[in-house]
Each structure stands twice: as structure tokens, then as C-alpha cells.
Amino acid sequence: MTSSMNPAIVATDLRKSYGDKVVLDGIDLMITEGTIFALLGPNGAGKTTTVQILSTLINADGGNARVFGHDLTREPDAVRALIGVTGQFSAVDNLLTGRENLTLMADLCHLDRAAGRQRIADLLDQFDLTEAAGKPVSTYSGGMRRRLDLAMTLVGEPRVIFLDEPTTGLDPRSRRAMWHIIRALAAEGVTILLTTQYLEEADQLADRVAFLDHGRLIAEGTPRELKRLIPGGHVVLQFADQEGLDSAARTFAAGTRDDAALTLQVPSDGGVGSLRSLLDQLDHASISVAGLSVHTPDLDDVFLTLTGQPDARASRPDHERAPAR
């Protein structure tokens, strides 16, 4: 990855309300150039509103933000020249072919004819759409449409890309293909702000993650740092017989045994040092283990603990879909 320590996006005390509904209640963000930053939270937390503000689609009610030093309010055109946006729903034209959609974007980006043709050819190849380039988009699969949508965002070679739930509705193979593309963009130095309902996606992709809840940032860090906030890591030891389980239970007094399954659950952070210590204790006590599995908190656990939300995948409320203005 070619990330630097230069800030690409800096936001301070961003605020936004729709009527008496506060959507953003003073959030601060600092996103480093060439990194993937994931913004997570329950439906209605303000994720899409944040993207809309930072991409100049709507104005904040308070606070300020800069993209590569350009103020969103005073220099919106300069900001727009640096960014690309891929929204929750594909913005492709079904009546046009894939190539025609990209040509339209090249014209909007004022690329000359030769440069436009070359850029389109490169993107069709990069997104594995060359064979389908002459077909109407109405014939494309969901994954192909999403790849074309992102390719259109990249025609103008933006330095910052906002991806608002880019893999919603895709099958697992298409989702992983999109992950590969996102990682490749970051490796080339593009800064990516990602919102997603798939916490595994953030865990797989993001350099840093921030959790929004009720319009406030409640936690931020690397996925590893955030998972360390949550207790509950453990190692499950599987035994071949009752004698082995009894011996282990005496050795690890804090463990929780399951006699029916012949397992012992031992608290652990899952780190190499902890596992080495546990194995040394088993060896010292001459206890044979039939199997071992490590369980550590994931971002789903972090999400549930921090927000108290049972499900992140409900429909987005009206204020998160408010029209740009």
C-alpha cells in the first residue's frame, strides 16, 4: 500500500439536522491519503449523510471539512475535481452499452477523444468488462453493473472515492471481486471512504474503522484495536475422553466445561503468547488435546456492544434518504 501520513479528508464538528431530527451531532474525522476508512453504524446513524456532505452533495449545518486542503464550502469545485462517488444504487444508464456509459463520463470529464478512448479501454480491462462493453447494461448481472458503476467513478482519476455500501445485494463471488478492486485502488494511492452494512467487509478492507451512533462517533481505530475493546475471547479445547477434560478443568480453573461435548472453554485474548502459555501448561500437566479452536471478538461483537443494535441491516429511515439540497 502506498499510503502516506498526509491527510486527505479532515472534518471538524460536522452537524446536520432535518427539522428536529439531528442526524450528525458534531463529528470529527481525519482520513489519511491512500488508506481505506470504513464508517459503520446502525441504520439512521448518519453514514450516508456524512458521505453526502463530504462529497459536496449537501451542505452541513455546522462545522467545516477539507479535502486535500480545499474547503468544502468555499471551494466546492476544487473538491469535486478531486473526488468520485459511488452511491448505494448504480447510476448507470440501462439503455446504453457499457462503453457508451463510460464515454458519457469521459465527455463530462472533458477528456479529449484520444485520452478518453484510452482511459475507457483501460477501465474496461481493469474491471473485466471488455467482452461485455458493447452490450446494453440492461443485460448485465448485478456484479457487472456495480463494477461498471465504479469504473465510471474512476474515469476522471479521482484522488478520493466515496463508496456508499458498494457491495449491497451482490453475491459472495461478486463481493470478493469488488474487494479486490478496492484494495488495488488503495494500493495505487487512492483514498477510500467506505460505508457498509457488512462488518466482515470492513474487517477485511479497512485500515481504520469508525462507529457512528445517533449522529456521534463513539469509537475509532484499526479493526484489531476495536476488537480488543470487547471481552469474550477464548480457546475451546476438545478432548477424547472424560479423563482428559477433568484434568484440564483442574488445570484451568477459570475454564467453562461442557461434559456432553467433552470441551473446555478457556478465557484468552487469542494472541500467540497466550496460546503458547496455554500449550505449555497442557504439556507440563501431560494433558492430551484432541482439538483446539481460537475464538476472538469480531466487528459484529464490537457493533453489538457499542450500539446495542440487534441488526444492522434494516431499511434506512427517511432522513437518511433526504434529497440533496
XYZ file of C-alpha atoms in Angstrom:
325
model
C 0.000 0.000 0.000
C 1.304 3.463 -0.916
C -0.351 5.395 1.889
C 1.397 8.429 3.379
C 0.812 10.420 6.510
C -0.785 13.274 4.536
C -4.411 13.960 5.480
C -6.811 13.529 2.569
C -10.015 14.382 4.469
C -10.279 16.448 7.626
C -13.686 17.185 9.141
C -14.314 19.081 12.366
C -17.570 19.288 14.322
C -19.818 18.395 11.369
C -23.506 18.900 12.161
C -26.679 18.221 10.205
C -30.375 18.161 11.077
C -33.592 17.599 9.172
C -36.247 19.508 11.036
C -35.985 18.493 14.679
C -34.133 15.270 13.803
C -30.403 15.553 14.494
C -28.527 13.345 12.026
C -24.948 14.461 12.701
C -24.144 15.815 16.137
C -20.616 17.176 15.814
C -18.311 14.543 14.291
C -14.578 14.789 13.674
C -12.735 12.762 11.028
C -9.151 12.588 9.814
C -8.539 10.207 6.926
C -5.008 9.633 5.692
C -4.139 9.627 1.996
C -4.052 6.200 0.358
C -5.985 4.405 3.095
C -9.367 2.720 3.344
C -11.547 4.212 6.070
C -14.796 2.436 6.968
C -17.703 4.274 8.541
C -20.033 1.869 10.338
C -23.144 2.138 12.434
C -26.805 1.194 12.700
C -29.330 2.389 10.154
C -30.028 6.078 10.628
C -26.679 6.721 12.342
C -25.699 9.341 9.747
C -23.309 7.429 7.485
C -24.889 8.403 4.158
C -25.394 11.972 5.334
C -21.673 12.178 6.136
C -20.806 10.962 2.636
C -23.245 13.425 1.072
C -21.677 16.333 2.959
C -18.069 15.353 2.247
C -18.859 14.844 -1.443
C -20.496 18.330 -1.655
C -23.959 16.904 -2.417
C -25.485 18.658 0.603
C -24.277 21.345 2.984
C -23.568 20.819 6.648
C -25.419 22.965 9.173
C -22.229 23.466 11.152
C -18.556 22.603 11.322
C -16.092 22.509 8.456
C -14.299 19.993 6.261
C -11.429 19.942 3.804
C -10.379 17.545 1.064
C -6.670 17.820 0.352
C -6.747 21.265 1.896
C -9.731 22.563 -0.102
C -12.641 23.831 1.968
C -15.944 22.185 1.024
C -17.940 25.394 1.410
C -15.589 27.912 -0.172
C -14.014 25.670 -2.852
C -16.626 23.062 -3.840
C -15.478 22.914 -7.471
C -11.886 22.207 -6.410
C -13.147 19.436 -4.127
C -15.318 17.924 -6.876
C -12.297 17.782 -9.184
C -10.571 15.526 -6.653
C -13.351 13.111 -5.727
C -15.543 10.366 -7.124
C -18.755 8.992 -5.644
C -20.318 5.552 -5.999
C -23.684 5.589 -4.255
C -25.840 2.830 -2.856
C -27.615 2.371 -6.183
C -25.969 2.070 -9.595
C -26.015 5.280 -11.613
C -25.560 3.541 -14.962
C -27.890 4.015 -17.942
C -29.543 0.702 -18.807
C -30.290 1.766 -22.375
C -26.635 2.409 -23.182
C -23.839 -0.111 -23.555
C -21.044 -0.304 -21.022
C -18.688 1.528 -23.358
C -21.280 4.235 -24.057
C -21.750 4.809 -20.322
C -18.003 5.271 -19.903
C -17.835 7.518 -22.988
C -20.524 9.729 -21.482
C -18.448 10.079 -18.309
C -15.316 10.824 -20.334
C -17.175 13.634 -22.102
C -18.424 15.002 -18.772
C -14.822 14.940 -17.505
C -13.749 16.870 -20.633
C -11.230 14.262 -21.757
C -10.095 14.688 -25.360
C -11.081 11.953 -27.790
C -7.789 10.026 -27.750
C -7.319 10.243 -23.988
C -10.933 9.265 -23.450
C -10.690 6.181 -25.649
C -7.533 5.045 -23.881
C -8.992 5.631 -20.419
C -12.145 3.696 -21.328
C -10.138 0.785 -22.726
C -8.014 0.664 -19.582
C -11.042 0.668 -17.299
C -12.891 -1.974 -19.278
C -9.835 -4.188 -18.959
C -9.285 -3.383 -15.273
C -12.881 -4.239 -14.395
C -13.099 -7.303 -16.647
C -15.809 -5.735 -18.802
C -14.130 -5.735 -22.224
C -16.192 -8.601 -23.641
C -19.443 -7.033 -22.412
C -18.529 -3.474 -23.416
C -20.781 -3.445 -26.495
C -23.822 -4.954 -24.753
C -26.665 -2.940 -23.190
C -26.252 -2.542 -19.433
C -29.760 -3.963 -19.032
C -28.207 -7.374 -19.818
C -25.513 -7.078 -17.117
C -25.529 -9.024 -13.862
C -25.588 -7.149 -10.553
C -21.851 -7.580 -10.099
C -21.114 -6.322 -13.615
C -23.333 -3.271 -13.095
C -21.561 -2.471 -9.840
C -18.145 -2.795 -11.481
C -19.250 -0.523 -14.321
C -20.590 1.985 -11.795
C -17.218 2.115 -10.041
C -15.391 2.279 -13.376
C -17.464 5.347 -14.291
C -16.442 6.940 -10.999
C -12.792 6.396 -11.924
C -12.885 7.947 -15.398
C -11.686 11.282 -14.033
C -8.961 9.594 -11.913
C -10.154 10.920 -8.539
C -7.794 11.001 -5.567
C -10.650 10.312 -3.126
C -13.527 7.872 -3.666
C -16.670 7.670 -1.563
C -18.179 4.184 -1.653
C -21.610 4.093 -0.033
C -22.476 0.420 0.578
C -20.806 -0.672 -2.679
C -21.495 -4.421 -2.376
C -25.082 -4.437 -1.119
C -27.049 -7.111 -2.964
C -24.036 -8.772 -4.571
C -23.391 -12.499 -4.350
C -20.277 -13.636 -2.395
C -18.111 -14.041 -5.510
C -19.004 -10.594 -6.859
C -18.460 -9.080 -3.409
C -14.968 -10.528 -3.176
C -14.180 -9.332 -6.704
C -15.176 -5.825 -5.588
C -12.957 -6.165 -2.510
C -10.015 -6.966 -4.784
C -10.678 -3.838 -6.836
C -10.973 -1.648 -3.731
C -7.692 -2.963 -2.310
C -5.956 -2.353 -5.645
C -7.180 1.252 -5.741
C -5.849 1.925 -2.245
C -2.533 0.312 -3.192
C -2.306 2.861 -6.025
C -2.671 5.697 -3.510
C -6.398 6.406 -3.825
C -8.128 7.350 -0.563
C -11.381 5.489 0.049
C -14.180 6.312 2.473
C -16.381 3.240 2.699
C -19.754 2.781 4.338
C -21.066 -0.744 4.602
C -23.598 -2.901 6.402
C -21.293 -5.905 6.106
C -18.978 -5.810 9.110
C -16.812 -8.574 7.658
C -16.239 -6.257 4.689
C -14.892 -3.505 6.933
C -12.735 -6.034 8.780
C -11.283 -7.310 5.510
C -10.701 -3.938 3.839
C -10.345 -1.053 6.263
C -7.144 0.396 7.657
C -9.258 2.268 10.173
C -12.877 1.978 11.264
C -15.179 4.495 12.943
C -18.546 3.688 14.513
C -21.375 6.203 14.273
C -24.417 6.025 16.519
C -27.172 8.648 16.821
C -25.029 11.072 14.825
C -21.969 10.777 17.075
C -18.659 8.997 16.650
C -18.463 6.538 19.519
C -15.257 4.657 18.642
C -12.433 4.758 16.111
C -9.343 2.668 15.495
C -7.922 -0.171 13.477
C -10.119 -3.278 13.344
C -7.671 -5.004 15.691
C -7.772 -2.142 18.185
C -11.555 -2.051 18.202
C -11.880 -5.800 18.691
C -9.607 -5.554 21.709
C -12.190 -3.298 23.372
C -14.560 -6.234 23.685
C -14.054 -9.042 26.212
C -15.009 -12.620 25.452
C -12.041 -14.125 23.624
C -11.466 -17.768 24.429
C -9.894 -21.027 23.362
C -12.002 -24.175 23.110
C -10.148 -27.379 23.973
C -11.609 -30.647 22.708
C -10.823 -33.910 24.498
C -11.103 -37.550 23.508
C -12.325 -38.718 26.913
C -13.681 -37.580 30.250
C -10.349 -38.054 31.993
C -8.641 -35.513 29.774
C -11.439 -32.999 30.316
C -11.279 -33.486 34.112
C -7.524 -32.925 34.137
C -7.777 -29.796 32.025
C -10.601 -28.405 34.164
C -8.392 -28.763 37.245
C -5.503 -27.037 35.440
C -7.596 -24.159 34.119
C -9.911 -23.272 36.988
C -11.396 -20.308 35.077
C -12.491 -22.546 32.215
C -16.077 -23.455 31.398
C -16.612 -27.147 30.750
C -19.152 -28.927 28.592
C -19.233 -32.578 29.631
C -21.557 -33.615 26.831
C -19.249 -32.193 24.165
C -16.034 -33.004 26.090
C -14.825 -29.411 25.674
C -13.336 -26.788 27.948
C -13.621 -23.084 27.136
C -10.605 -21.178 28.485
C -10.546 -17.337 28.503
C -7.832 -15.997 26.181
C -7.086 -12.986 24.018
C -6.095 -15.359 21.225
C -2.591 -13.916 20.973
C 0.469 -16.012 20.180
C 1.883 -15.515 23.673
C -1.341 -16.618 25.348
C -1.613 -19.700 23.159
C 1.988 -20.636 23.802
C 1.429 -20.319 27.546
C -1.724 -22.445 27.368
C 0.019 -25.182 25.373
C 2.965 -25.142 27.787
C 0.573 -25.657 30.707
C -1.098 -28.575 28.929
C 2.270 -30.126 28.145
C 3.527 -29.647 31.692
C 0.401 -31.379 33.048
C 0.724 -34.166 30.424
C -2.775 -33.451 29.103
C -3.538 -34.605 25.563
C -5.894 -32.447 23.465
C -7.879 -33.820 20.543
C -8.572 -30.401 19.048
C -8.219 -26.686 19.662
C -10.017 -23.640 18.256
C -9.494 -19.939 18.945
C -12.440 -17.573 19.205
C -11.838 -13.800 19.323
C -14.375 -10.949 19.165
C -15.103 -9.678 15.650
C -16.521 -6.386 14.444
C -20.034 -7.776 14.794
C -19.348 -8.132 18.532
C -17.956 -4.591 18.634
C -21.002 -3.277 16.778
C -23.471 -5.001 19.078
C -21.628 -3.974 22.226
C -21.128 -0.324 21.283
C -24.529 0.338 19.728
C -26.775 -2.210 21.391
C -28.323 -2.836 17.959
C -29.582 -6.358 17.217
C -29.413 -5.948 13.446
C -27.592 -3.520 11.160
C -29.481 -4.482 8.017
C -32.912 -2.908 8.383
C -34.174 -0.375 5.859
C -32.727 3.111 6.073
C -35.072 5.734 7.573
C -36.395 8.632 5.552
C -33.971 11.227 6.931
C -31.022 9.180 5.643
C -32.557 9.316 2.170
C -33.339 13.007 2.244
C -32.912 14.747 -1.124
C -29.744 16.722 -1.754
C -30.063 20.398 -1.197
